[in-house]
Coordinates of C-alpha atoms and ligand atoms in Angstrom, one line a residue:
Chain A
X67 CA 0.5 3.8 -29.9
X68 CA -1.5 1.0 -30.4
X69 CA -5.4 1.0 -30.0
X70 CA -7.2 -0.9 -27.5
X71 CA -5.3 -3.8 -26.3
X72 CA -8.4 -6.2 -27.2
X73 CA -10.9 -5.5 -30.0
X74 CA -14.3 -6.9 -29.5
X75 CA -13.9 -10.4 -27.8
X76 CA -11.4 -13.1 -28.7
X77 CA -10.9 -17.0 -27.8
X78 CA -7.5 -17.7 -26.2
X79 CA -5.7 -20.4 -24.3
X80 CA -3.2 -19.0 -21.7
X81 CA -1.9 -18.9 -18.3
X82 CA -3.5 -17.5 -15.2
X83 CA -0.8 -15.0 -14.8
X84 CA -1.0 -13.8 -18.6
X85 CA -4.8 -13.6 -18.2
X86 CA -4.3 -11.1 -15.3
X87 CA -2.2 -9.0 -17.2
X88 CA -4.5 -8.8 -20.2
X89 CA -7.3 -7.9 -17.7
X90 CA -5.4 -5.2 -16.4
X91 CA -5.0 -3.8 -19.9
X92 CA -8.4 -4.3 -20.8
X93 CA -9.6 -2.4 -17.5
X94 CA -7.4 0.4 -18.6
X95 CA -5.0 0.1 -15.7
X96 CA -2.5 2.9 -15.8
X97 CA 0.4 1.5 -13.7
X98 CA 1.5 -1.6 -12.1
X99 CA 4.1 -1.7 -9.1
X100 CA 5.9 -5.0 -8.2
X101 CA 8.3 -7.1 -6.5
X102 CA 9.2 -10.8 -8.0
X103 CA 7.5 -13.6 -6.2
X104 CA 6.6 -17.0 -7.3
X105 CA 3.8 -17.9 -8.4
X106 CA 2.8 -14.3 -9.6
X107 CA 6.0 -13.2 -11.7
X108 CA 4.5 -13.6 -15.1
X109 CA 1.8 -11.0 -14.3
X110 CA 4.7 -8.8 -14.3
X111 CA 6.6 -10.4 -17.4
X112 CA 3.5 -10.0 -19.4
X113 CA 2.7 -6.6 -18.3
X114 CA 6.1 -5.3 -18.8
X115 CA 5.9 -6.8 -22.5
X116 CA 2.6 -5.4 -23.2
X117 CA 1.9 -2.4 -21.0
X118 CA 4.3 0.0 -22.9
X119 CA 2.6 -0.4 -26.1
X120 CA -0.5 1.3 -24.6
X121 CA 1.3 4.2 -22.8
X122 CA 1.3 2.3 -19.5
X123 CA 3.9 2.0 -16.9
X124 CA 5.6 -0.4 -14.4
X125 CA 7.7 0.3 -11.4
X126 CA 10.0 -2.7 -10.0
X127 CA 10.3 -2.1 -6.4
X128 CA 12.8 -2.9 -3.4
X129 CA 10.0 -5.1 -1.8
X130 CA 6.5 -5.5 -1.4
X131 CA 6.2 -2.7 1.4
X132 CA 7.5 -0.6 -1.5
X133 CA 5.3 -1.9 -4.0
X134 CA 2.2 -1.8 -1.9
X135 CA 3.1 1.8 -0.8
X136 CA 3.8 2.6 -4.2
X137 CA 0.5 1.6 -5.7
X138 CA -1.1 3.4 -3.2
X139 CA 0.9 6.7 -4.3
X140 CA -0.2 5.8 -8.0
X141 CA -4.2 5.3 -6.6
X142 CA -3.9 8.6 -4.9
X143 CA -2.6 10.4 -7.9
X144 CA -5.9 9.2 -9.6
X145 CA -4.7 6.2 -11.5
X146 CA -5.8 2.7 -11.9
X147 CA -2.6 1.1 -10.3
X148 CA -2.3 -2.1 -9.0
X149 CA 0.3 -4.6 -7.6
X150 CA 0.5 -8.6 -7.5
X151 CA 2.1 -10.9 -4.9
X152 CA 2.1 -13.9 -3.0
X153 CA 3.1 -15.6 0.3
X154 CA 5.8 -14.0 2.2
X155 CA 4.9 -10.9 0.0
X156 CA 1.1 -11.0 1.0
X157 CA 2.6 -10.9 4.6
X158 CA 4.5 -7.4 3.7
X159 CA 1.5 -6.4 1.6
X160 CA -0.7 -6.1 4.5
X161 CA 1.1 -2.9 5.9
X162 CA 0.2 -0.7 3.0
X163 CA -3.1 -2.2 2.6
X164 CA -4.2 -1.4 6.2
X165 CA -3.2 2.3 5.1
X166 CA -5.7 1.9 2.2
X167 CA -8.2 0.7 4.8
X168 CA -7.8 3.4 6.9
X169 CA -7.8 6.1 4.0
X170 CA -10.3 4.4 1.6
X171 CA -7.7 4.2 -0.9
X172 CA -9.1 1.9 -4.0
X173 CA -6.1 -0.1 -4.6
X174 CA -6.4 -3.5 -6.5
X175 CA -3.9 -6.4 -5.4
X176 CA -3.7 -10.0 -7.1
X177 CA -2.9 -12.7 -4.8
X178 CA -1.4 -16.0 -6.1
X179 CA -1.5 -18.2 -3.0
X180 CA 1.3 -20.4 -2.5
X181 CA 2.2 -22.8 0.4
X182 CA 3.0 -21.6 3.7
X183 CA 3.9 -21.0 6.6
X184 CA 7.2 -19.0 5.7
X185 CA 8.8 -19.7 2.3
X186 CA 7.3 -23.1 1.9
X187 CA 6.2 -24.1 -1.4
X188 CA 6.0 -21.8 -4.5
X189 CA 3.4 -23.7 -5.9
X190 CA -0.1 -23.7 -4.6
X191 CA -2.6 -23.6 -1.6
X192 CA -5.6 -21.9 -0.4
X193 CA -3.8 -20.7 2.9
X194 CA -3.8 -17.1 2.6
X195 CA -7.5 -16.6 3.0
X196 CA -7.4 -15.2 6.4
X197 CA -4.4 -12.9 5.8
X198 CA -6.0 -11.6 2.4
X199 CA -9.4 -11.1 3.8
X200 CA -8.3 -9.8 7.3
X201 CA -4.5 -9.2 7.1
X202 CA -4.4 -5.6 8.3
X203 CA -4.0 -4.3 11.8
X204 CA -7.1 -2.7 13.4
X205 CA -10.2 -3.9 11.7
X206 CA -10.3 -2.3 8.3
X207 CA -12.7 -3.1 5.6
X208 CA -11.8 -4.7 2.0
X209 CA -13.3 -6.8 -0.5
X210 CA -11.8 -10.2 -1.8
X211 CA -13.0 -12.2 -4.7
X212 CA -12.0 -15.7 -4.9
X213 CA -11.7 -17.0 -8.5
X214 CA -11.7 -20.5 -9.8
X215 CA -11.4 -20.6 -13.6
X216 CA -9.2 -18.3 -16.0
X217 CA -12.7 -16.8 -17.1
X218 CA -13.0 -15.5 -13.8
X219 CA -9.5 -14.5 -13.1
X220 CA -10.1 -12.2 -16.3
X221 CA -13.8 -11.1 -15.5
X222 CA -13.0 -10.5 -11.7
X223 CA -9.6 -8.6 -12.4
X224 CA -11.7 -6.1 -14.4
X225 CA -14.5 -6.0 -12.0
X226 CA -11.8 -5.5 -9.1
X227 CA -11.0 -2.1 -10.4
X228 CA -14.4 -1.0 -10.9
X229 CA -15.6 -2.4 -7.3
X230 CA -12.3 -0.6 -5.8
X231 CA -13.1 2.9 -7.4
X232 CA -16.9 2.6 -7.0
X233 CA -16.8 1.8 -3.4
X234 CA -13.6 3.1 -2.4
X235 CA -12.3 -0.2 -0.5
X236 CA -9.2 -2.0 -1.4
X237 CA -10.0 -4.9 -3.3
X238 CA -8.2 -7.9 -3.7
X239 CA -8.2 -10.9 -6.3
X240 CA -7.7 -14.3 -4.6
X241 CA -5.9 -16.8 -7.0
X242 CA -3.6 -19.5 -6.6
X243 CA -0.6 -21.1 -7.9
X244 CA -2.1 -23.5 -10.0
X245 CA -4.4 -20.8 -11.5
X246 CA -1.6 -18.5 -12.3
X247 CA 0.7 -21.5 -13.9
X248 CA -1.8 -23.5 -15.6
X249 CA -3.2 -22.8 -19.2
X250 CA -6.9 -22.6 -20.3
X251 CA -9.3 -21.6 -22.7
X252 CA -11.3 -18.6 -22.0
X253 CA -12.7 -15.4 -23.9
X254 CA -11.0 -12.2 -23.2
X255 CA -12.8 -9.0 -24.4
X256 CA -12.7 -5.4 -24.4
X257 CA -15.1 -4.0 -21.3
X258 CA -16.6 -1.3 -23.2
X259 CA -17.7 -3.5 -26.3
X260 CA -19.6 -5.5 -23.8
X261 CA -21.1 -2.5 -22.6
X262 CA -19.3 -2.4 -19.3
X263 CA -18.2 1.1 -18.3
X264 CA -15.0 1.6 -16.4
X265 CA -15.8 3.4 -13.1
X266 CA -14.0 6.9 -13.5
X267 CA -11.0 7.6 -11.4
X268 CA -10.4 10.6 -9.7
X269 CA -7.1 12.3 -8.3
X270 CA -7.1 12.7 -4.6
X271 CA -4.0 14.7 -4.6
X272 CA -2.2 16.2 -7.6
X273 CA -5.4 17.5 -9.2
X274 CA -5.1 20.6 -11.5
X275 CA -6.3 23.8 -10.2
X276 CA -10.1 24.6 -11.0
X277 CA -10.5 28.2 -12.6
X278 CA -6.9 28.8 -11.5
X279 CA -7.9 28.1 -8.1
X280 CA -6.2 25.0 -6.1
X281 CA -7.9 23.5 -3.2
X282 CA -5.3 21.4 -1.5
X283 CA -6.6 18.0 -0.1
X284 CA -4.9 17.1 3.3
X285 CA -5.3 13.2 4.1
X286 CA -4.2 11.6 7.2
X287 CA -4.2 7.8 8.9
X288 CA -3.6 9.2 12.3
X289 CA -6.2 10.5 14.7
X290 CA -5.8 12.3 18.1
X291 CA -8.5 10.9 20.3
X292 CA -10.7 7.4 20.7
X293 CA -14.0 9.4 19.6
X294 CA -12.3 11.0 16.8
X295 CA -11.3 7.4 15.2
X296 CA -14.7 6.0 16.7
X297 CA -16.6 8.4 14.5
X298 CA -14.5 7.7 11.3
X299 CA -14.7 3.9 11.6
X300 CA -18.3 4.2 12.2
X301 CA -19.0 5.8 9.0
X302 CA -16.8 2.9 7.3
X303 CA -18.7 0.4 9.2
X304 CA -22.1 1.8 8.1
X305 CA -20.9 2.4 4.3
X306 CA -19.6 -1.3 4.3
X307 CA -22.8 -2.7 5.5
X308 CA -24.7 -0.8 3.2
X309 CA -22.8 -1.8 0.1
X310 CA -22.1 -5.5 1.2
X311 CA -25.4 -7.1 -0.3
X312 CA -24.3 -5.4 -3.6
X313 CA -21.0 -6.7 -3.5
X314 CA -21.6 -10.3 -2.4
X315 CA -21.2 -13.2 -5.1
X316 CA -21.8 -16.8 -4.6
X317 CA -23.0 -20.0 -6.6
X318 CA -25.0 -22.7 -5.5
X319 CA -26.8 -25.7 -7.0
X320 CA -28.8 -28.7 -6.1
X321 CA -28.9 -27.5 -2.3
X322 CA -32.8 -27.7 -2.0
X323 CA -33.2 -31.3 -1.2
X324 CA -29.6 -32.0 -0.2
X325 CA -28.6 -34.1 2.6
X326 CA -25.1 -32.7 2.3
X327 CA -23.7 -29.7 0.9
X328 CA -20.1 -29.4 -0.3
X329 CA -18.7 -25.8 0.4
X330 CA -15.2 -24.8 -1.1
X331 CA -14.0 -21.6 -2.8
X332 CA -11.5 -20.9 -5.7
X333 CA -9.7 -23.5 -7.8
X334 CA -11.1 -26.3 -5.3
X335 CA -14.8 -25.4 -5.9
X336 CA -14.0 -26.9 -9.5
X337 CA -13.3 -30.6 -8.0
X338 CA -16.3 -30.0 -5.6
X339 CA -18.5 -29.2 -8.4
X340 CA -17.4 -32.3 -10.4
X341 CA -17.9 -34.3 -7.4
X342 CA -21.6 -33.1 -6.7
X343 CA -22.6 -33.9 -10.2
X344 CA -21.0 -37.1 -10.3
X345 CA -22.9 -38.1 -7.1
X346 CA -26.1 -36.6 -8.1
X347 CA -25.8 -39.0 -11.2
X348 CA -25.3 -42.0 -8.9
X349 CA -28.3 -40.7 -6.7
X350 CA -26.7 -39.2 -3.9
X351 CA -28.5 -36.0 -2.6
X352 CA -25.6 -33.7 -2.7
X353 CA -25.7 -29.8 -3.0
X354 CA -22.8 -27.2 -3.9
X355 CA -22.1 -23.8 -2.4
X356 CA -19.1 -21.6 -3.1
X357 CA -18.7 -18.0 -2.0
X358 CA -17.1 -15.9 -4.5
X359 CA -16.6 -13.0 -2.3
X360 CA -14.9 -14.3 0.9
X361 CA -15.3 -10.6 1.9
X362 CA -18.1 -9.7 2.5
X363 CA -19.0 -13.2 2.9
X364 CA -22.4 -14.4 1.5
X365 CA -23.5 -15.3 5.1
X366 CA -27.2 -15.1 4.8
X367 CA -27.3 -17.4 1.6
X368 CA -25.1 -19.8 3.1
X369 CA -27.2 -19.5 6.5
X370 CA -30.3 -20.6 4.3
X371 CA -28.5 -23.6 2.9
X372 CA -27.4 -24.6 6.2
X373 CA -31.1 -24.4 7.6
X374 CA -32.2 -26.8 5.1
X375 CA -29.4 -29.3 4.7
X376 CA -28.1 -31.9 7.3
X377 CA -24.5 -31.7 6.9
X378 CA -22.0 -29.2 5.4
X379 CA -18.5 -30.6 4.0
X380 CA -15.9 -28.0 3.9
X381 CA -13.5 -28.6 1.4
X382 CA -9.9 -26.4 1.3
X383 CA -6.5 -26.6 0.4
X384 CA -5.9 -25.2 4.2
X385 CA -6.4 -26.1 7.6
X386 CA -9.5 -24.4 7.9
X387 CA -9.4 -20.9 6.6
X388 CA -12.5 -20.9 4.8
X389 CA -13.9 -23.0 7.6
X390 CA -13.6 -20.2 9.9
X391 CA -15.7 -17.9 7.7
X392 CA -18.4 -20.2 7.2
X393 CA -18.7 -21.1 10.8
X394 CA -19.0 -17.3 11.7
X395 CA -21.4 -17.1 9.1
X396 CA -23.7 -19.8 10.1
X397 CA -23.2 -19.3 13.9
X398 CA -26.2 -20.8 15.7
X399 CA -27.0 -23.1 13.3
X400 CA -27.3 -26.9 14.2
X401 CA -26.0 -28.3 11.0
X402 CA -23.3 -30.8 11.2
X403 CA -20.0 -29.9 10.0
X404 CA -17.5 -32.0 8.3
X405 CA -14.1 -31.4 6.8
X406 CA -11.6 -32.2 4.2
X407 CA -8.6 -30.2 4.6
X408 CA -5.4 -30.5 2.8
X409 CA -3.1 -27.6 3.5
X410 CA -1.3 -26.6 0.6
X411 CA -2.0 -29.5 -1.4
X412 CA -4.6 -29.7 -4.3
X413 CA -7.8 -31.7 -3.8
X414 CA -9.4 -33.6 -6.8
X415 CA -13.2 -34.4 -7.3
X416 CA -12.5 -38.3 -6.7
X417 CA -11.4 -37.2 -3.0
X418 CA -14.6 -35.3 -2.4
X419 CA -16.7 -38.1 -3.9
X420 CA -14.9 -40.9 -1.6
X421 CA -15.3 -38.4 1.4
X422 CA -19.1 -37.7 0.8
X423 CA -19.5 -41.5 0.2
X424 CA -18.0 -42.1 3.7
X425 CA -20.2 -39.5 5.3
X426 CA -23.8 -40.7 3.7
Chain B
X200 CA 13.2 44.2 10.3
X201 CA 9.7 43.7 11.5
X202 CA 9.1 41.9 15.0
X203 CA 6.1 39.8 13.5
X204 CA 7.6 36.8 12.3
X205 CA 6.6 36.3 8.5
X206 CA 4.6 33.2 7.7
X207 CA 5.4 31.5 4.2
X208 CA 2.5 32.0 1.9
X209 CA 2.5 28.2 1.5
X210 CA 1.6 27.6 5.2
X211 CA -1.9 26.8 6.3
X212 CA -2.8 30.0 8.5
X213 CA -5.9 27.8 10.2
X214 CA -3.2 25.3 11.8
X215 CA -1.0 27.9 13.0
X216 CA 0.6 28.0 15.7
X217 CA 1.7 24.6 14.8
X218 CA 1.7 21.6 17.0
X219 CA 5.3 21.1 17.4
X220 CA 6.9 21.6 21.1
X221 CA 8.6 24.9 21.6
X222 CA 12.0 25.0 20.4
X223 CA 11.6 22.1 18.2
X224 CA 13.6 21.9 14.9
X225 CA 10.6 20.6 12.7
X226 CA 9.0 24.2 12.7
X227 CA 12.0 25.7 11.6
X228 CA 12.9 23.2 8.8
X229 CA 9.1 23.6 7.7
X230 CA 9.6 27.3 7.7
X231 CA 12.7 27.0 5.3
X232 CA 10.7 24.7 3.3
X233 CA 7.8 27.1 3.0
X234 CA 9.6 29.6 1.8
X235 CA 11.5 27.5 -0.7
X236 CA 8.2 26.7 -1.9
X237 CA 6.8 30.1 -2.2
X238 CA 10.1 31.3 -3.8
X239 CA 9.5 28.8 -6.7
X240 CA 6.2 29.4 -6.9
X241 CA 5.3 25.9 -6.9
X242 CA 2.7 25.4 -4.2
X243 CA 0.0 24.2 -6.5
X244 CA 2.2 21.3 -7.9
X245 CA 3.7 20.0 -4.7
X246 CA 2.8 16.9 -2.9
X247 CA 3.9 16.7 0.5
X248 CA 4.1 13.4 1.8
X249 CA 4.9 13.2 5.6
X250 CA 6.0 10.4 7.7
X251 CA 5.0 8.9 11.1
X252 CA 7.1 10.4 13.5
X253 CA 7.0 14.1 15.1
X254 CA 6.5 15.1 11.0
X255 CA 3.1 13.3 11.0
X256 CA 2.2 16.6 12.9
X257 CA 2.8 18.3 9.6
X258 CA 0.1 16.6 7.9
X259 CA -2.0 19.9 7.7
X260 CA 0.7 22.2 7.8
X261 CA 0.9 23.5 4.4
X262 CA -1.5 24.7 1.8
X263 CA -0.4 22.0 -0.5
X264 CA -1.8 18.4 -1.4
X265 CA -0.5 16.3 1.6
X266 CA -0.7 12.6 2.3
X267 CA 0.3 11.4 5.7
X268 CA 1.9 7.8 5.5
X269 CA 3.4 5.3 7.5
X270 CA 6.6 5.2 9.4
X271 CA 9.1 4.9 6.8
X272 CA 7.0 4.8 3.9
X273 CA 6.6 8.0 2.7
X274 CA 9.4 7.6 0.1
X275 CA 7.7 4.9 -1.5
X276 CA 4.1 6.7 -1.4
X277 CA 5.5 9.9 -2.9
X278 CA 7.6 7.8 -5.5
X279 CA 4.4 6.1 -6.4
X280 CA 2.8 9.4 -7.0
X281 CA 5.7 10.7 -8.9
X282 CA 5.7 7.6 -11.3
X283 CA 1.8 8.1 -11.8
X284 CA 2.0 11.7 -12.5
X285 CA 5.3 13.1 -13.2
X286 CA 3.7 16.7 -13.4
X287 CA 3.7 16.8 -9.5
X288 CA 6.6 17.9 -7.4
X289 CA 7.0 15.3 -4.8
X290 CA 8.4 15.8 -1.2
X291 CA 9.1 13.0 1.3
X292 CA 9.3 14.4 4.7
X293 CA 10.6 12.1 7.3
X294 CA 12.7 11.4 10.6
X295 CA 15.8 10.0 10.9
X296 CA 14.1 6.9 12.5
X297 CA 11.8 6.7 9.4
X298 CA 14.3 7.3 6.9
X299 CA 17.7 5.6 8.1
X300 CA 16.1 2.6 10.0
X301 CA 12.7 1.4 9.5
X302 CA 12.5 3.2 5.8
X303 CA 16.2 2.7 4.8
X304 CA 15.7 0.0 2.1
X305 CA 13.2 2.7 0.6
X306 CA 15.9 5.6 0.9
X307 CA 18.5 3.7 -0.6
X308 CA 16.6 2.2 -3.5
X309 CA 14.7 5.4 -4.5
X310 CA 18.2 7.0 -4.7
X311 CA 19.8 4.0 -6.4
X312 CA 16.7 4.2 -9.0
X313 CA 17.3 8.0 -9.4
X314 CA 13.4 8.7 -8.5
X315 CA 12.6 12.2 -9.3
X316 CA 11.6 13.1 -5.8
X317 CA 12.7 15.3 -3.0
X318 CA 13.5 13.6 0.3
X319 CA 13.8 15.8 3.5
X320 CA 15.0 14.1 6.4
X321 CA 14.8 15.6 10.1
X322 CA 17.9 14.6 12.0
X323 CA 17.1 15.1 15.6
X324 CA 19.4 12.3 17.0
X325 CA 16.5 10.3 18.3
X326 CA 13.0 8.9 18.0
X327 CA 11.3 11.9 19.0
X328 CA 7.7 10.7 18.8
X329 CA 7.9 7.6 20.8
X330 CA 9.6 9.4 23.8
X331 CA 13.1 9.7 22.9
X332 CA 14.8 6.2 22.0
X333 CA 18.1 5.8 20.3
X334 CA 18.1 6.3 16.6
X335 CA 20.4 5.3 14.0
X336 CA 21.9 9.1 14.2
X337 CA 22.2 9.3 18.2
X338 CA 25.5 10.5 18.7
X339 CA 28.4 8.3 20.6
X340 CA 28.0 8.4 24.2
X341 CA 24.5 10.2 24.1
X342 CA 22.0 9.3 26.4
X343 CA 18.4 8.1 25.4
X344 CA 15.5 6.2 26.8
X345 CA 17.3 2.9 25.4
X346 CA 20.7 3.9 25.7
X347 CA 20.5 5.2 29.4
X348 CA 24.3 5.0 29.8
X349 CA 25.0 6.5 26.5
X350 CA 25.3 5.1 23.1
X351 CA 28.1 2.4 23.3
X352 CA 29.7 2.5 19.8
X353 CA 30.7 -1.2 20.1
X354 CA 27.3 -2.2 20.8
X355 CA 25.2 0.2 18.4
X356 CA 28.0 1.2 16.0
X357 CA 28.6 4.7 14.7
X358 CA 25.8 7.3 13.7
X359 CA 24.4 6.9 10.3
X360 CA 25.7 9.4 7.9
X361 CA 23.0 9.6 5.7
X362 CA 23.9 12.1 3.0
X363 CA 27.2 10.6 2.5
X364 CA 25.4 7.2 2.2
X365 CA 22.9 8.8 -0.5
X366 CA 25.9 10.4 -2.4
X367 CA 27.7 7.2 -2.4
X368 CA 24.9 5.3 -4.2
X369 CA 23.7 8.0 -6.6
X370 CA 25.2 8.7 -9.9
X371 CA 24.8 11.8 -12.1
X372 CA 21.7 13.7 -11.4
X373 CA 21.3 13.7 -7.7
X374 CA 21.6 16.7 -5.4
X375 CA 22.5 15.9 -1.8
X376 CA 23.2 18.2 1.0
X377 CA 23.0 18.6 4.8
X378 CA 21.9 21.8 6.3
X379 CA 21.0 22.9 9.8
X380 CA 18.4 25.0 11.5
X381 CA 21.2 27.0 12.7
X382 CA 21.3 28.5 9.1
X383 CA 17.9 28.8 7.9
X384 CA 19.0 31.0 4.8
X385 CA 21.4 28.1 3.9
X386 CA 18.9 25.2 4.4
X387 CA 16.5 26.8 2.5
X388 CA 18.8 27.4 -0.3
X389 CA 19.4 23.5 -0.2
X390 CA 15.7 23.2 -0.5
X391 CA 15.4 25.2 -3.3
X392 CA 18.1 23.3 -5.3
X393 CA 16.9 20.2 -4.2
X394 CA 13.3 21.0 -5.5
X395 CA 14.8 22.6 -8.6
X396 CA 16.7 19.6 -9.2
X397 CA 13.5 17.5 -9.3
X398 CA 11.8 20.0 -11.4
X399 CA 14.7 20.0 -14.0
X400 CA 14.2 16.2 -14.0
X401 CA 17.9 15.5 -13.0
X402 CA 17.3 13.0 -10.5
X403 CA 16.9 12.2 -6.9
X404 CA 17.4 14.8 -4.3
X405 CA 18.2 14.6 -0.4
X406 CA 18.6 17.2 2.0
X407 CA 19.2 16.3 5.8
X408 CA 18.3 18.8 8.3
X409 CA 20.1 18.9 11.6
X410 CA 17.6 20.0 14.0
X411 CA 16.7 20.3 17.8
X412 CA 14.3 18.2 20.0
X413 CA 14.6 19.9 23.3
X414 CA 11.7 18.0 24.8
X415 CA 13.6 14.8 24.5
X416 CA 17.2 16.0 24.6
X417 CA 15.9 17.8 28.1
X418 CA 17.9 20.5 27.2
X419 CA 17.3 24.4 28.0
X420 CA 17.3 26.9 25.2
X421 CA 21.0 27.4 25.5
X422 CA 22.1 24.0 25.8
X423 CA 19.9 22.9 22.7
X424 CA 21.3 25.5 20.5
X425 CA 24.7 24.4 22.0
X426 CA 24.0 20.8 20.7
X427 CA 22.9 21.8 17.4
X428 CA 25.6 24.3 16.6
X429 CA 28.4 22.5 17.9
X430 CA 27.7 19.1 18.8
X431 CA 25.8 17.6 16.1
X432 CA 28.2 19.1 13.4
X433 CA 31.0 17.3 14.8
X434 CA 29.6 14.0 13.3
X435 CA 27.2 15.5 10.5
X436 CA 29.1 17.9 8.3
X437 CA 27.1 20.5 7.2
X438 CA 27.2 21.4 3.4
X439 CA 26.6 20.5 -0.1
X440 CA 27.8 17.0 -1.1
X441 CA 26.5 16.6 -4.6
X442 CA 25.0 19.4 -6.9
X443 CA 24.4 18.7 -10.3
X444 CA 24.0 22.1 -11.5
X445 CA 27.5 22.8 -10.4
X446 CA 29.1 20.1 -12.5
X447 CA 27.3 21.8 -15.7
X448 CA 28.9 25.0 -14.5
X449 CA 32.7 23.7 -14.5
Ligands
LIG1641 C1 5.8 0.0 11.7 C2 6.0 1.0 12.9 N1 6.9 0.7 13.8 C3 7.0 1.6 14.8 C4 6.1 2.7 15.0 C5 6.5 3.4 16.3 N2 6.8 4.9 15.9 C6 6.3 6.0 15.6 S1 7.1 7.3 15.4 C7 8.5 6.5 15.6 C8 9.8 6.9 15.6 C9 10.1 8.3 14.9 O1 11.4 8.7 15.1 P1 11.8 9.7 13.7 O2 11.6 9.0 12.5 O3 13.3 9.8 14.1 O4 11.3 11.0 13.8 P2 10.9 11.9 15.0 O5 9.7 11.7 15.7 O6 12.2 11.8 15.7 O7 10.8 13.3 14.3 C10 8.5 5.1 15.8 C11 9.1 4.0 16.3 C12 5.4 2.8 14.0 N3 4.4 3.9 13.9 N4 5.1 2.2 12.9
LIG1642 S1 9.4 15.8 20.8 FE1 11.1 16.7 19.8 S2 10.7 16.5 17.6 FE2 8.7 15.9 18.6 S3 7.7 17.9 18.4 FE3 9.0 17.7 20.4 S4 10.6 18.8 20.1 FE4 9.9 18.5 18.0
LIG1643 MG1 14.1 11.6 14.9

């Protein structure tokens, strides 16, 4: 069996799907379960080529319901298990993930967003924000990282395993078809060599007896009374509220004196960043804000920005899914809101620049 | 003979008496399963997955690691466990609606992949937990809440022949049988063979158990037994369908 997948660190040039497979290996993921769907297929392709060399496993399931539920089985057995999907597969993935929410199963799912509704395009969108962040029935708690670069895909895929296992909430890495398929430079590394410890996993079921005594575990998702359920959910709510400030991540710059702040997430934030830098160099007072965690959302931080500026320009490759999160976060603010929505279509920095110039 | 019914060692005493209705087949099926687990001495290795259906009531039934899943999804959950930790002995316990309708793709594909798990399906000819609707196994002419004039085979087709289907799509190594609560000794024997088949690493094992649901059938004790013993076997033939162990002995 080969040693560590990555020794030290290495500069590479690869597609985002390949990055995810490497990141899962580097994170010492034990098993991937998956069902083919574009644009995430190559995660499985790279995983199935590399994983066996390191004693890791793969199961190709019959659909995403099964990919999700087998992943939960793998996690319950105490393994770092994950799956990846997109679009209509993400729809099916919501049923198992609602079980993960109810039972606090630390599963990791990578979503590479594609166009919707329905089969739509296999290419790109940011239209799976609402579903990835809030797709379960009931009101479960989960964590969603929206990445924008290949370096982030690598970093946050590793981080997702640690977040999931540390806090015991299902965790998602939200990418998209552009990130999945495009090639870009990044540094891959072994987390341990960087002083990052992987959070230890633990079997919920199938644990070895201790001193010859087996204490069976009984885990359920069904409750008998409203009060019984409420007690469980109240505890989850409390836990989530407590840890949210530790989990929340965002980026901002040039917001202090800005007349307008561009808000975007994921790959679109690259265009937004370029646009804000260009506009600043031309003397426009423009700022940049980007939530990295869509759930929990950096509400306080955005609220502080909204209190300082006159206009928020919300830019996304969707018809207002991030916008809903933003408006919820800044409820009560009197800041003006403008939109640049292009559902299922990429956004360039020129478009953002033009839009801002039209507004200022 | 003692008049006190013996509880299997693997049963969890704190949760007895169990929560099934009086005369329910689930309790008997789980008795046979408990005895099979006891006789094989595998209590510490078993992972028991229960479906949503009346089987959900079994979430704290055994003194074994147990996970309650979603309706139809027990097969993939225990498949995931087994794939991740092959040292476990995994049981997926489900109803006929769970196994043959909403989760049929999982049953079919787990069988086709020859997953090293044991699926146990309770055939009570209806969706019991939700109040007695027509199931894939509802007999022709049988009245249910959604077939109030009796199952019309022209509209609804014939009852699913589950073990026969599983037998048809599996190759070497799978164990397939249909037992009944009317013959618990035989049923226990099937469970043991199904579990041994998994333990030997041969492949998928599947046992359907014909079972009673007096609550939704609205039958008294006599009619309940008559239905289990006489009516159900007319469509659902009891016996072993596939046994890899026997083949070796030839
Ligand atoms: C996705 C989903 N659809 C429907 C239900 C509602 N439901 C709960 S139990 C059940 C039927 C159970 O019937 P069966 O599997 O035959 O088990 P039984 O209760 O008869 O033992 C249904 C339809 C559900 N829980 N989940
Ligand atoms: S409804 Fe039927 S299957 Fe369910 S517990 Fe009662 S008798 Fe058993
Ligand atoms: Mg049933």
